Short mmCIF file of N, CA and C in Angstrom, two decimals:
data_model
loop_
_atom_site.label_atom_id
_atom_site.label_comp_id
_atom_site.label_asym_id
_atom_site.label_seq_id
_atom_site.Cartn_x
_atom_site.Cartn_y
_atom_site.Cartn_z
N MET A 1034 -91.81 -105.73 -155.14
CA MET A 1034 -91.66 -104.50 -155.93
C MET A 1034 -91.33 -105.16 -157.21
N SER A 1035 -92.12 -105.36 -158.05
CA SER A 1035 -92.02 -105.53 -159.94
C SER A 1035 -91.50 -104.27 -160.73
N ASN A 1036 -90.68 -105.15 -161.99
CA ASN A 1036 -90.28 -104.22 -162.59
C ASN A 1036 -91.34 -104.10 -164.11
N GLY A 1037 -91.77 -102.68 -163.99
CA GLY A 1037 -92.36 -102.75 -165.36
C GLY A 1037 -93.58 -103.34 -165.16
N LEU A 1038 -93.98 -104.00 -166.90
CA LEU A 1038 -95.54 -104.50 -166.76
C LEU A 1038 -95.23 -105.66 -167.22
N ASN A 1039 -95.37 -106.57 -166.56
CA ASN A 1039 -95.72 -107.99 -166.42
C ASN A 1039 -94.22 -107.96 -166.33
N GLY A 1040 -93.59 -107.70 -165.26
CA GLY A 1040 -91.59 -107.71 -164.93
C GLY A 1040 -91.42 -106.96 -165.64
N HIS A 1041 -91.23 -106.44 -166.64
CA HIS A 1041 -90.32 -105.61 -167.31
C HIS A 1041 -90.16 -104.34 -166.97
N VAL A 1042 -88.65 -104.19 -167.74
CA VAL A 1042 -88.57 -102.47 -167.38
C VAL A 1042 -89.16 -101.93 -168.06
N ILE A 1043 -89.33 -100.52 -168.54
CA ILE A 1043 -89.51 -100.08 -169.95
C ILE A 1043 -88.72 -98.53 -169.98
N GLN A 1044 -87.68 -98.42 -171.15
CA GLN A 1044 -86.70 -97.49 -171.22
C GLN A 1044 -87.42 -95.93 -172.19
N ARG A 1045 -87.70 -95.51 -171.99
CA ARG A 1045 -88.23 -94.59 -172.71
C ARG A 1045 -87.25 -92.58 -172.17
N GLU A 1046 -87.54 -91.94 -173.27
CA GLU A 1046 -87.07 -90.58 -172.86
C GLU A 1046 -88.22 -90.13 -171.90
N VAL A 1047 -87.87 -89.46 -171.13
CA VAL A 1047 -88.91 -88.48 -169.79
C VAL A 1047 -88.41 -87.03 -169.94
N GLU A 1048 -89.27 -86.34 -169.82
CA GLU A 1048 -89.53 -84.88 -169.57
C GLU A 1048 -88.58 -84.73 -168.47
N LEU A 1049 -87.65 -84.14 -168.11
CA LEU A 1049 -86.94 -83.99 -166.77
C LEU A 1049 -88.29 -83.09 -166.00
N ASP A 1050 -89.20 -82.23 -166.36
CA ASP A 1050 -90.19 -81.81 -165.42
C ASP A 1050 -90.91 -82.92 -165.13
N GLU A 1051 -91.29 -83.81 -165.52
CA GLU A 1051 -92.34 -84.96 -165.42
C GLU A 1051 -91.73 -85.50 -163.91
N ILE A 1052 -90.28 -85.48 -163.43
CA ILE A 1052 -89.63 -86.87 -162.39
C ILE A 1052 -89.83 -85.28 -161.34
N ASP A 1053 -89.92 -86.62 -160.65
CA ASP A 1053 -90.49 -85.73 -159.37
C ASP A 1053 -88.70 -86.16 -158.06
N TRP A 1054 -88.19 -85.08 -158.32
CA TRP A 1054 -86.86 -85.65 -157.99
C TRP A 1054 -86.53 -84.77 -156.16
N GLU A 1055 -87.50 -84.62 -155.35
CA GLU A 1055 -87.30 -84.45 -153.96
C GLU A 1055 -87.94 -85.28 -153.32
N GLN A 1056 -88.67 -86.08 -153.62
CA GLN A 1056 -89.37 -86.91 -152.59
C GLN A 1056 -88.65 -88.10 -152.01
N THR A 1057 -87.69 -88.60 -152.98
CA THR A 1057 -86.94 -89.86 -152.87
C THR A 1057 -85.33 -89.27 -152.94
N LYS A 1058 -85.18 -88.20 -152.83
CA LYS A 1058 -83.57 -87.54 -152.38
C LYS A 1058 -83.23 -88.41 -151.42
N ILE A 1059 -82.27 -89.03 -151.81
CA ILE A 1059 -81.04 -89.98 -150.62
C ILE A 1059 -80.05 -89.49 -150.13
N ARG A 1060 -79.15 -88.23 -150.83
CA ARG A 1060 -78.19 -88.04 -150.38
C ARG A 1060 -78.11 -86.81 -149.59
N GLN A 1061 -77.59 -86.38 -148.70
CA GLN A 1061 -77.84 -85.11 -147.76
C GLN A 1061 -77.56 -83.83 -148.48
N ALA A 1062 -76.75 -83.75 -149.69
CA ALA A 1062 -76.40 -82.42 -150.51
C ALA A 1062 -75.99 -83.11 -151.61
N ASP A 1063 -76.23 -82.50 -152.73
CA ASP A 1063 -75.82 -82.90 -154.12
C ASP A 1063 -74.59 -82.47 -154.42
N ASP A 1064 -73.36 -82.89 -155.14
CA ASP A 1064 -72.12 -82.74 -155.25
C ASP A 1064 -72.24 -82.18 -156.40
N ALA A 1065 -71.99 -80.32 -156.29
CA ALA A 1065 -71.42 -79.66 -157.26
C ALA A 1065 -70.65 -79.77 -158.32
N GLU A 1066 -69.64 -80.96 -158.20
CA GLU A 1066 -68.38 -80.93 -159.12
C GLU A 1066 -68.38 -82.11 -159.65
N VAL A 1067 -69.22 -83.17 -159.16
CA VAL A 1067 -69.90 -83.81 -160.00
C VAL A 1067 -70.58 -83.61 -160.63
N ILE A 1068 -71.80 -82.65 -161.25
CA ILE A 1068 -72.81 -82.25 -161.58
C ILE A 1068 -72.48 -81.20 -162.58
N LYS A 1069 -70.92 -80.79 -162.05
CA LYS A 1069 -70.64 -79.88 -163.40
C LYS A 1069 -69.57 -80.70 -164.13
N GLU A 1070 -69.35 -81.91 -163.89
CA GLU A 1070 -68.18 -83.01 -164.98
C GLU A 1070 -69.04 -83.35 -165.30
N TYR A 1071 -70.38 -84.17 -165.32
CA TYR A 1071 -71.19 -84.64 -165.61
C TYR A 1071 -71.60 -83.26 -166.51
N THR A 1072 -72.55 -81.86 -166.69
CA THR A 1072 -72.34 -81.46 -167.06
C THR A 1072 -71.59 -80.79 -168.69
N ASP A 1073 -70.60 -81.20 -168.34
CA ASP A 1073 -69.25 -80.70 -168.94
C ASP A 1073 -69.36 -81.92 -170.29
N LEU A 1074 -69.65 -82.80 -169.45
CA LEU A 1074 -69.40 -84.49 -170.12
C LEU A 1074 -70.66 -84.13 -171.61
N ILE A 1075 -71.64 -84.19 -170.61
CA ILE A 1075 -72.75 -83.85 -171.90
C ILE A 1075 -72.46 -82.51 -173.07
N HIS A 1076 -72.27 -81.66 -172.30
CA HIS A 1076 -71.58 -80.50 -173.43
C HIS A 1076 -70.94 -81.18 -174.61
N SER A 1077 -69.85 -81.95 -174.60
CA SER A 1077 -69.11 -82.48 -175.39
C SER A 1077 -69.44 -83.38 -176.81
N HIS A 1078 -70.65 -83.82 -176.61
CA HIS A 1078 -71.55 -84.50 -177.20
C HIS A 1078 -72.61 -84.05 -177.79
N PRO A 1079 -72.62 -84.37 -178.98
CA PRO A 1079 -73.91 -84.08 -179.73
C PRO A 1079 -75.35 -84.23 -178.73
N SER A 1080 -76.11 -83.09 -179.13
CA SER A 1080 -77.09 -83.26 -178.50
C SER A 1080 -78.28 -84.35 -178.53
N THR A 1081 -77.95 -85.29 -180.03
CA THR A 1081 -78.69 -86.42 -179.72
C THR A 1081 -77.95 -87.56 -179.00
N GLN A 1082 -76.63 -87.66 -178.40
CA GLN A 1082 -75.98 -88.72 -177.66
C GLN A 1082 -76.58 -88.33 -176.51
N TYR A 1083 -76.86 -89.35 -175.23
CA TYR A 1083 -76.57 -88.97 -174.07
C TYR A 1083 -75.67 -89.61 -173.67
N PRO A 1084 -74.03 -89.41 -172.94
CA PRO A 1084 -73.05 -90.30 -172.54
C PRO A 1084 -72.94 -91.11 -171.46
N PHE A 1085 -73.99 -90.91 -171.22
CA PHE A 1085 -74.46 -91.91 -169.67
C PHE A 1085 -75.46 -93.57 -169.54
N PRO A 1086 -75.17 -94.11 -169.21
CA PRO A 1086 -76.46 -95.34 -168.50
C PRO A 1086 -78.09 -94.50 -168.36
N PRO A 1087 -78.80 -94.51 -168.64
CA PRO A 1087 -80.50 -94.33 -168.03
C PRO A 1087 -80.12 -93.81 -167.17
N GLY A 1088 -81.33 -93.17 -166.50
CA GLY A 1088 -81.23 -92.99 -164.93
C GLY A 1088 -82.56 -94.60 -164.49
N ASP A 1089 -83.14 -94.36 -163.29
CA ASP A 1089 -84.13 -95.02 -163.00
C ASP A 1089 -84.85 -94.93 -162.21
N ALA A 1090 -86.32 -95.16 -162.53
CA ALA A 1090 -87.78 -94.36 -161.92
C ALA A 1090 -88.35 -94.95 -161.43
N PHE A 1091 -89.65 -95.06 -160.73
CA PHE A 1091 -90.75 -95.85 -160.34
C PHE A 1091 -91.93 -94.98 -160.86
N GLN A 1092 -92.79 -95.49 -161.08
CA GLN A 1092 -94.42 -95.25 -161.04
C GLN A 1092 -95.12 -96.07 -161.05
N GLU A 1093 -96.28 -96.59 -160.17
CA GLU A 1093 -97.01 -97.24 -159.54
C GLU A 1093 -97.95 -97.61 -160.84
N ASP A 1094 -98.65 -96.57 -161.30
CA ASP A 1094 -99.87 -96.78 -162.35
C ASP A 1094 -98.89 -95.45 -163.40
N ASP A 1095 -99.62 -95.30 -164.95
CA ASP A 1095 -99.09 -94.75 -165.95
C ASP A 1095 -99.68 -93.14 -165.55
N LEU A 1096 -100.40 -93.40 -164.46
CA LEU A 1096 -100.91 -91.30 -164.07
C LEU A 1096 -100.40 -91.21 -162.11
N SER A 1097 -99.37 -91.93 -162.33
CA SER A 1097 -99.07 -91.63 -160.69
C SER A 1097 -97.59 -90.82 -160.92
N PRO A 1098 -97.07 -90.38 -160.10
CA PRO A 1098 -95.85 -89.27 -160.33
C PRO A 1098 -94.71 -90.47 -160.73
N LEU A 1099 -93.47 -89.80 -161.65
CA LEU A 1099 -92.21 -90.86 -161.88
C LEU A 1099 -91.57 -89.92 -160.16
N TYR A 1100 -90.61 -90.92 -159.65
CA TYR A 1100 -90.37 -90.64 -158.68
C TYR A 1100 -88.83 -91.46 -158.78
N ILE A 1101 -88.07 -90.69 -158.87
CA ILE A 1101 -86.45 -90.56 -159.27
C ILE A 1101 -85.89 -91.88 -158.30
N ALA A 1102 -84.83 -93.11 -158.68
CA ALA A 1102 -84.50 -93.77 -158.12
C ALA A 1102 -83.38 -93.42 -157.84
N ASP A 1103 -82.28 -93.43 -159.24
CA ASP A 1103 -81.12 -93.40 -159.52
C ASP A 1103 -81.01 -92.34 -161.29
N GLY A 1104 -79.69 -91.70 -160.45
CA GLY A 1104 -79.58 -90.76 -161.67
C GLY A 1104 -79.96 -89.20 -161.54
N ARG A 1105 -79.74 -89.12 -160.14
CA ARG A 1105 -80.28 -87.67 -159.74
C ARG A 1105 -79.08 -86.62 -160.45
N HIS A 1106 -77.21 -87.49 -160.08
CA HIS A 1106 -76.62 -85.86 -160.55
C HIS A 1106 -76.96 -86.23 -162.02
N ARG A 1107 -77.17 -87.14 -162.62
CA ARG A 1107 -77.27 -87.58 -164.08
C ARG A 1107 -78.23 -85.97 -164.64
N GLY A 1108 -79.25 -86.01 -163.72
CA GLY A 1108 -80.64 -85.31 -164.15
C GLY A 1108 -80.27 -83.68 -164.11
N LEU A 1109 -79.61 -83.62 -162.54
CA LEU A 1109 -79.25 -82.39 -162.53
C LEU A 1109 -78.79 -81.59 -163.77
N ALA A 1110 -77.27 -82.69 -164.02
CA ALA A 1110 -76.24 -82.03 -164.60
C ALA A 1110 -77.21 -81.54 -166.33
N CYS A 1111 -78.41 -82.63 -166.56
CA CYS A 1111 -79.03 -82.58 -168.01
C CYS A 1111 -79.77 -80.94 -167.97
N LYS A 1112 -80.36 -80.78 -166.74
CA LYS A 1112 -81.03 -79.35 -166.48
C LYS A 1112 -79.82 -78.05 -166.92
N ARG A 1113 -78.71 -78.87 -166.40
CA ARG A 1113 -77.91 -77.13 -166.52
C ARG A 1113 -77.41 -77.37 -168.07
N ALA A 1114 -77.67 -78.26 -168.22
CA ALA A 1114 -76.96 -78.28 -170.30
C ALA A 1114 -77.50 -77.77 -170.66
N MET A 1115 -78.98 -77.27 -170.22
CA MET A 1115 -80.42 -77.21 -170.99
C MET A 1115 -81.20 -78.15 -171.97
N ARG A 1116 -80.57 -79.43 -171.61
CA ARG A 1116 -81.27 -80.27 -171.84
C ARG A 1116 -82.45 -80.63 -171.26
N THR A 1117 -83.50 -80.87 -171.95
CA THR A 1117 -85.12 -81.30 -171.53
C THR A 1117 -85.50 -82.41 -171.26
N THR A 1118 -84.95 -83.47 -171.91
CA THR A 1118 -84.48 -84.70 -171.77
C THR A 1118 -83.95 -85.98 -171.17
N MET A 1119 -84.48 -87.40 -170.93
CA MET A 1119 -82.85 -87.81 -170.15
C MET A 1119 -83.30 -89.47 -170.86
N PRO A 1120 -83.03 -90.37 -170.77
CA PRO A 1120 -83.25 -92.18 -170.59
C PRO A 1120 -83.56 -92.15 -169.89
N PHE A 1121 -84.89 -92.87 -169.11
CA PHE A 1121 -84.80 -93.59 -168.09
C PHE A 1121 -85.36 -95.19 -167.51
N ASN A 1122 -85.03 -95.91 -167.13
CA ASN A 1122 -85.87 -97.38 -167.03
C ASN A 1122 -86.61 -96.86 -165.98
N ILE A 1123 -87.87 -97.14 -166.73
CA ILE A 1123 -89.49 -96.82 -165.98
C ILE A 1123 -89.57 -98.22 -164.85
N HIS A 1124 -89.88 -98.31 -164.11
CA HIS A 1124 -89.90 -99.70 -162.79
C HIS A 1124 -91.61 -99.11 -162.59
N ARG A 1125 -92.40 -100.35 -162.83
CA ARG A 1125 -93.53 -100.04 -161.49
C ARG A 1125 -93.18 -100.48 -160.41
N GLY A 1126 -93.79 -100.03 -159.51
CA GLY A 1126 -93.34 -99.86 -157.88
C GLY A 1126 -93.87 -98.31 -157.36
N THR A 1127 -93.79 -98.45 -155.69
CA THR A 1127 -94.13 -96.74 -155.01
C THR A 1127 -92.93 -96.20 -154.62
N LYS A 1128 -93.15 -95.13 -154.08
CA LYS A 1128 -92.26 -94.36 -153.31
C LYS A 1128 -90.78 -95.34 -152.77
N ARG A 1129 -91.80 -95.89 -151.92
CA ARG A 1129 -90.71 -96.58 -151.11
C ARG A 1129 -89.55 -97.22 -151.92
N ASP A 1130 -90.49 -98.15 -152.93
CA ASP A 1130 -89.55 -99.11 -154.05
C ASP A 1130 -88.11 -97.90 -154.14
N ALA A 1131 -88.98 -96.85 -154.51
CA ALA A 1131 -87.49 -96.32 -155.75
C ALA A 1131 -86.60 -95.65 -154.54
N ILE A 1132 -86.73 -95.51 -153.23
CA ILE A 1132 -86.08 -95.25 -152.26
C ILE A 1132 -85.05 -96.57 -152.11
N LEU A 1133 -85.79 -97.58 -151.94
CA LEU A 1133 -84.95 -98.70 -151.45
C LEU A 1133 -83.92 -98.93 -152.61
N PHE A 1134 -84.73 -98.59 -154.00
CA PHE A 1134 -83.62 -99.05 -155.09
C PHE A 1134 -82.73 -97.95 -155.27
N GLY A 1135 -83.08 -96.59 -154.87
CA GLY A 1135 -81.88 -95.79 -154.99
C GLY A 1135 -80.88 -96.09 -153.66
N ILE A 1136 -81.44 -96.57 -152.53
CA ILE A 1136 -80.31 -97.17 -151.19
C ILE A 1136 -79.41 -97.37 -152.60
N ALA A 1137 -79.61 -98.85 -152.65
CA ALA A 1137 -78.77 -99.93 -152.89
C ALA A 1137 -78.31 -99.75 -154.23
N ALA A 1138 -78.85 -98.78 -155.40
CA ALA A 1138 -78.26 -98.50 -156.23
C ALA A 1138 -76.31 -97.40 -156.05
N ASN A 1139 -76.68 -96.40 -155.42
CA ASN A 1139 -75.83 -95.73 -155.39
C ASN A 1139 -74.40 -96.07 -153.98
N HIS A 1140 -74.65 -96.82 -153.67
CA HIS A 1140 -74.39 -98.06 -152.40
C HIS A 1140 -73.25 -99.03 -153.67
N HIS A 1141 -73.80 -99.19 -154.63
CA HIS A 1141 -73.69 -100.55 -155.46
C HIS A 1141 -72.49 -99.73 -156.85
N HIS A 1142 -72.32 -97.99 -157.16
CA HIS A 1142 -71.98 -97.63 -158.11
C HIS A 1142 -71.91 -96.26 -158.17
N GLY A 1143 -70.78 -95.50 -158.54
CA GLY A 1143 -71.62 -93.57 -158.73
C GLY A 1143 -70.37 -93.54 -157.56
N LEU A 1144 -70.78 -92.12 -156.96
CA LEU A 1144 -70.52 -91.39 -155.60
C LEU A 1144 -71.08 -91.77 -154.48
N LYS A 1145 -69.57 -91.97 -153.76
CA LYS A 1145 -69.61 -93.06 -152.77
C LYS A 1145 -70.62 -92.36 -151.80
N PHE A 1146 -70.79 -92.93 -150.71
CA PHE A 1146 -72.13 -92.07 -149.69
C PHE A 1146 -71.16 -91.39 -148.91
N THR A 1147 -71.40 -90.10 -148.50
CA THR A 1147 -70.19 -89.07 -147.10
C THR A 1147 -70.94 -89.89 -145.89
N THR A 1148 -70.28 -89.88 -145.10
CA THR A 1148 -70.64 -90.16 -143.28
C THR A 1148 -71.81 -89.95 -143.10
N ALA A 1149 -72.50 -88.16 -143.33
CA ALA A 1149 -73.58 -88.23 -142.52
C ALA A 1149 -74.79 -88.78 -144.00
N ASP A 1150 -74.20 -88.97 -145.11
CA ASP A 1150 -75.33 -89.83 -146.04
C ASP A 1150 -75.92 -91.19 -145.37
N LYS A 1151 -74.82 -91.83 -144.79
CA LYS A 1151 -74.82 -93.26 -144.64
C LYS A 1151 -76.02 -93.19 -143.06
N GLU A 1152 -75.50 -92.22 -142.58
CA GLU A 1152 -76.19 -92.06 -141.03
C GLU A 1152 -77.81 -91.43 -141.29
N ALA A 1153 -77.48 -90.67 -142.45
CA ALA A 1153 -79.37 -89.98 -142.61
C ALA A 1153 -79.69 -91.49 -143.30
N ILE A 1154 -79.27 -92.16 -144.17
CA ILE A 1154 -79.95 -93.28 -144.31
C ILE A 1154 -80.27 -94.58 -143.64
N VAL A 1155 -79.66 -94.38 -142.73
CA VAL A 1155 -80.05 -95.12 -141.74
C VAL A 1155 -81.01 -95.61 -141.42
N LYS A 1156 -81.26 -93.85 -140.48
CA LYS A 1156 -82.31 -93.61 -139.23
C LYS A 1156 -83.43 -93.91 -140.43
N ARG A 1157 -83.29 -93.20 -141.38
CA ARG A 1157 -84.69 -93.23 -142.35
C ARG A 1157 -85.15 -94.54 -142.73
N LEU A 1158 -84.40 -95.66 -142.74
CA LEU A 1158 -84.69 -97.09 -142.99
C LEU A 1158 -84.98 -97.23 -141.54
N LEU A 1159 -84.39 -97.22 -140.35
CA LEU A 1159 -84.83 -97.41 -139.03
C LEU A 1159 -86.49 -96.48 -138.61
N ASN A 1160 -86.47 -94.97 -138.96
CA ASN A 1160 -87.68 -94.63 -138.89
C ASN A 1160 -88.77 -95.48 -139.28
N ASP A 1161 -88.38 -96.29 -140.48
CA ASP A 1161 -89.91 -96.55 -141.91
C ASP A 1161 -90.35 -97.91 -140.90
N PRO A 1162 -91.77 -98.25 -140.67
CA PRO A 1162 -92.52 -99.20 -140.15
C PRO A 1162 -92.07 -100.34 -140.53
N GLU A 1163 -91.69 -100.50 -141.92
CA GLU A 1163 -91.35 -101.58 -141.91
C GLU A 1163 -89.93 -102.07 -142.25
N TRP A 1164 -89.13 -101.20 -142.80
CA TRP A 1164 -87.58 -101.65 -143.12
C TRP A 1164 -87.11 -101.08 -141.67
N GLY A 1165 -87.68 -100.55 -140.54
CA GLY A 1165 -87.09 -100.65 -139.35
C GLY A 1165 -87.34 -101.72 -138.38
N LYS A 1166 -88.21 -102.50 -138.81
CA LYS A 1166 -88.32 -103.99 -138.32
C LYS A 1166 -86.97 -104.97 -139.06
N ARG A 1167 -86.64 -104.67 -139.98
CA ARG A 1167 -85.60 -105.83 -140.46
C ARG A 1167 -83.86 -105.55 -139.18
N SER A 1168 -83.49 -106.68 -139.82
CA SER A 1168 -81.48 -106.95 -138.83
C SER A 1168 -80.94 -105.54 -139.40
N ALA A 1169 -80.02 -105.21 -137.92
CA ALA A 1169 -78.95 -104.57 -138.53
C ALA A 1169 -78.70 -104.98 -139.39
N GLU A 1170 -77.70 -106.38 -139.55
CA GLU A 1170 -77.70 -106.61 -140.84
C GLU A 1170 -77.68 -106.26 -142.01
N TRP A 1171 -79.21 -106.43 -142.32
CA TRP A 1171 -79.86 -105.96 -143.50
C TRP A 1171 -79.56 -105.16 -143.75
N ILE A 1172 -80.23 -103.80 -142.94
CA ILE A 1172 -79.77 -102.53 -143.12
C ILE A 1172 -78.11 -101.81 -143.47
N ALA A 1173 -77.28 -102.29 -143.32
CA ALA A 1173 -76.06 -102.20 -143.29
C ALA A 1173 -75.62 -102.60 -144.46
N GLN A 1174 -75.94 -104.03 -145.00
CA GLN A 1174 -75.93 -104.64 -146.17
C GLN A 1174 -76.35 -103.22 -147.29
N ILE A 1175 -77.34 -102.50 -147.10
CA ILE A 1175 -78.37 -102.08 -147.89
C ILE A 1175 -77.33 -101.08 -148.22
N VAL A 1176 -77.01 -100.25 -147.29
CA VAL A 1176 -76.98 -99.01 -146.67
C VAL A 1176 -75.34 -99.10 -147.65
N GLY A 1177 -74.53 -99.97 -146.93
CA GLY A 1177 -72.67 -100.25 -147.12
C GLY A 1177 -72.36 -99.52 -146.38
N ALA A 1178 -73.14 -100.09 -144.46
CA ALA A 1178 -72.62 -99.27 -143.30
C ALA A 1178 -72.27 -100.76 -143.32
N SER A 1179 -71.16 -100.20 -141.82
CA SER A 1179 -71.16 -101.41 -141.00
C SER A 1179 -72.65 -101.74 -139.87
N THR A 1180 -72.18 -103.00 -139.53
CA THR A 1180 -73.56 -102.90 -138.51
C THR A 1180 -72.84 -102.64 -137.47
N TYR A 1181 -72.33 -101.89 -137.25
CA TYR A 1181 -71.90 -101.09 -135.80
C TYR A 1181 -72.98 -99.71 -136.01
N LEU A 1182 -72.36 -99.25 -136.51
CA LEU A 1182 -73.06 -98.01 -137.12
C LEU A 1182 -74.98 -98.16 -137.35
N VAL A 1183 -75.49 -99.23 -138.02
CA VAL A 1183 -76.27 -99.42 -137.56
C VAL A 1183 -77.28 -99.45 -136.47
N ILE A 1184 -76.19 -100.36 -135.26
CA ILE A 1184 -76.37 -100.62 -134.30
C ILE A 1184 -76.39 -99.26 -133.65
N LYS A 1185 -75.30 -98.61 -133.42
CA LYS A 1185 -75.17 -97.26 -132.39
C LYS A 1185 -76.00 -96.24 -133.25
N ILE A 1186 -76.40 -96.39 -133.93
CA ILE A 1186 -77.79 -95.45 -134.51
C ILE A 1186 -79.32 -95.67 -133.87
N LYS A 1187 -79.52 -96.93 -133.94
CA LYS A 1187 -80.40 -97.19 -133.39
C LYS A 1187 -80.83 -96.92 -131.87
N GLU A 1188 -79.65 -97.57 -131.14
CA GLU A 1188 -79.79 -97.32 -129.92
C GLU A 1188 -79.29 -95.73 -129.39
N SER A 1189 -78.97 -95.07 -130.48
CA SER A 1189 -78.70 -93.41 -129.64
C SER A 1189 -79.94 -92.84 -130.11
N SER A 1190 -81.03 -93.22 -131.02
CA SER A 1190 -82.51 -93.02 -131.10
C SER A 1190 -83.80 -93.79 -130.70
N GLY A 1191 -83.18 -95.00 -129.54
CA GLY A 1191 -84.33 -95.44 -129.02
C GLY A 1191 -84.94 -96.26 -129.16
N LEU A 1192 -84.89 -96.64 -130.34
CA LEU A 1192 -85.28 -97.90 -130.68
C LEU A 1192 -84.67 -99.05 -131.47
N CYS A 1193 -83.74 -99.29 -130.24
CA CYS A 1193 -83.19 -100.11 -130.00
C CYS A 1193 -83.90 -101.50 -129.41
N GLY A 1194 -83.83 -102.49 -129.94
CA GLY A 1194 -84.89 -103.92 -129.67
C GLY A 1194 -83.79 -104.84 -129.31
N LYS A 1195 -83.96 -106.00 -128.50
CA LYS A 1195 -83.41 -106.66 -128.19
C LYS A 1195 -82.62 -107.88 -129.40
N ASP A 1196 -83.72 -107.66 -130.25
CA ASP A 1196 -83.85 -108.65 -132.12
C ASP A 1196 -82.55 -107.99 -132.01
N LEU A 1197 -81.93 -105.96 -132.39
CA LEU A 1197 -81.11 -106.35 -133.25
C LEU A 1197 -79.68 -106.04 -132.86
N LYS A 1198 -79.48 -106.60 -132.08
CA LYS A 1198 -78.14 -106.87 -131.21
C LYS A 1198 -77.89 -108.14 -131.84
N PRO A 1199 -76.41 -108.52 -132.55
CA PRO A 1199 -75.81 -109.24 -133.46
C PRO A 1199 -75.07 -109.84 -131.71
N LYS A 1200 -75.52 -111.08 -131.79
CA LYS A 1200 -75.09 -112.32 -131.51
C LYS A 1200 -73.89 -113.33 -131.94
N VAL A 1201 -72.76 -114.00 -130.67
CA VAL A 1201 -71.98 -115.06 -131.30
C VAL A 1201 -72.40 -116.20 -130.56
N LYS A 1202 -72.09 -117.53 -131.22
CA LYS A 1202 -72.65 -118.95 -130.56
C LYS A 1202 -71.04 -119.32 -129.98
N GLY A 1203 -71.21 -119.24 -128.56
CA GLY A 1203 -70.11 -119.70 -127.97
C GLY A 1203 -69.99 -121.34 -127.72
N LYS A 1204 -68.88 -121.65 -127.25
CA LYS A 1204 -68.43 -122.93 -127.30
C LYS A 1204 -69.28 -123.53 -127.24
N ASP A 1205 -70.17 -123.47 -125.74
CA ASP A 1205 -71.39 -124.29 -125.47
C ASP A 1205 -72.92 -124.01 -126.35
N GLY A 1206 -72.52 -123.45 -126.97
CA GLY A 1206 -73.46 -123.28 -128.36
C GLY A 1206 -74.69 -122.29 -127.63
N LYS A 1207 -74.07 -121.62 -126.75
CA LYS A 1207 -75.48 -120.72 -126.46
C LYS A 1207 -75.16 -119.03 -127.28
N ASP A 1208 -76.29 -118.70 -127.12
CA ASP A 1208 -75.68 -117.19 -127.82
C ASP A 1208 -75.82 -116.14 -127.04
N TYR A 1209 -74.39 -115.51 -127.25
CA TYR A 1209 -73.67 -114.25 -126.58
C TYR A 1209 -73.86 -112.92 -127.13
N PRO A 1210 -74.46 -111.92 -125.98
CA PRO A 1210 -74.50 -110.63 -127.28
C PRO A 1210 -73.09 -110.35 -127.56
N VAL A 1211 -72.82 -109.45 -128.93
CA VAL A 1211 -71.55 -109.29 -129.16
C VAL A 1211 -71.10 -107.59 -128.65
N LYS A 1212 -69.81 -107.96 -127.95
CA LYS A 1212 -69.44 -106.38 -127.48
C LYS A 1212 -68.95 -105.95 -128.42
N HIS A 1213 -68.84 -104.64 -127.75
CA HIS A 1213 -69.03 -103.32 -129.19
C HIS A 1213 -67.46 -103.48 -130.15
N LYS A 1214 -66.04 -104.19 -129.25
CA LYS A 1214 -65.23 -104.52 -130.48
C LYS A 1214 -64.74 -106.11 -130.98
N GLN A 1215 -66.04 -106.34 -131.04
CA GLN A 1215 -66.32 -107.84 -131.79
C GLN A 1215 -66.88 -107.27 -132.75
N VAL A 1216 -67.92 -106.14 -132.88
CA VAL A 1216 -68.71 -106.25 -134.06
C VAL A 1216 -67.79 -105.72 -135.32
N LYS A 1217 -67.88 -106.82 -136.72
CA LYS A 1217 -66.96 -106.17 -137.61
C LYS A 1217 -67.37 -104.87 -138.33
N LYS A 1218 -66.20 -104.16 -138.72
CA LYS A 1218 -66.87 -102.69 -139.03
C LYS A 1218 -66.51 -102.65 -140.87
N LYS A 1219 -67.22 -104.18 -141.68
CA LYS A 1219 -66.43 -103.87 -143.00
C LYS A 1219 -67.61 -103.56 -143.87
N ARG A 1220 -67.54 -103.30 -144.91
CA ARG A 1220 -68.43 -102.62 -145.43
C ARG A 1220 -68.53 -104.18 -146.60
N ILE A 1221 -69.48 -104.33 -147.05
CA ILE A 1221 -70.44 -105.64 -147.40
C ILE A 1221 -71.13 -105.42 -148.62
#
């Protein structure tokens, strides 16, 4: 995934109608309270000021759609506040790049994922032909979920392979499967 022309991100005001808001949607549902809070904050600033960091969107080339990666709630608040534009960092990349960027960005800041969000995102990654081949640890780290959750979802969906199950090294130097209770449930 490259960022912008020659590796740079391009920042510009984008007409909100130019953005594809649905195909890269990460969450199961938009949070109406957050949208209202953001709308109120937008209303409290002059029309020439935008009170948030720019959103992030991805575009393969100048003729391709702009896919929202980060800033959906801010964008919906702008629409509700009757604004027609919003600042965006435009990255060169695909719809898949936007999805992965959005998952990672939302894990690291902003509104926390619900359990339903995490489960749906894990399933989305596991069902992807490329991302589904990645380790449970990689998926857990991107989503901010436990490795146990990823393994549980993979097993229950019938997608589980031997390579996904975590192992521990025994005193004899051999690898042994981790039992359910041994899997750490820490957030990465």
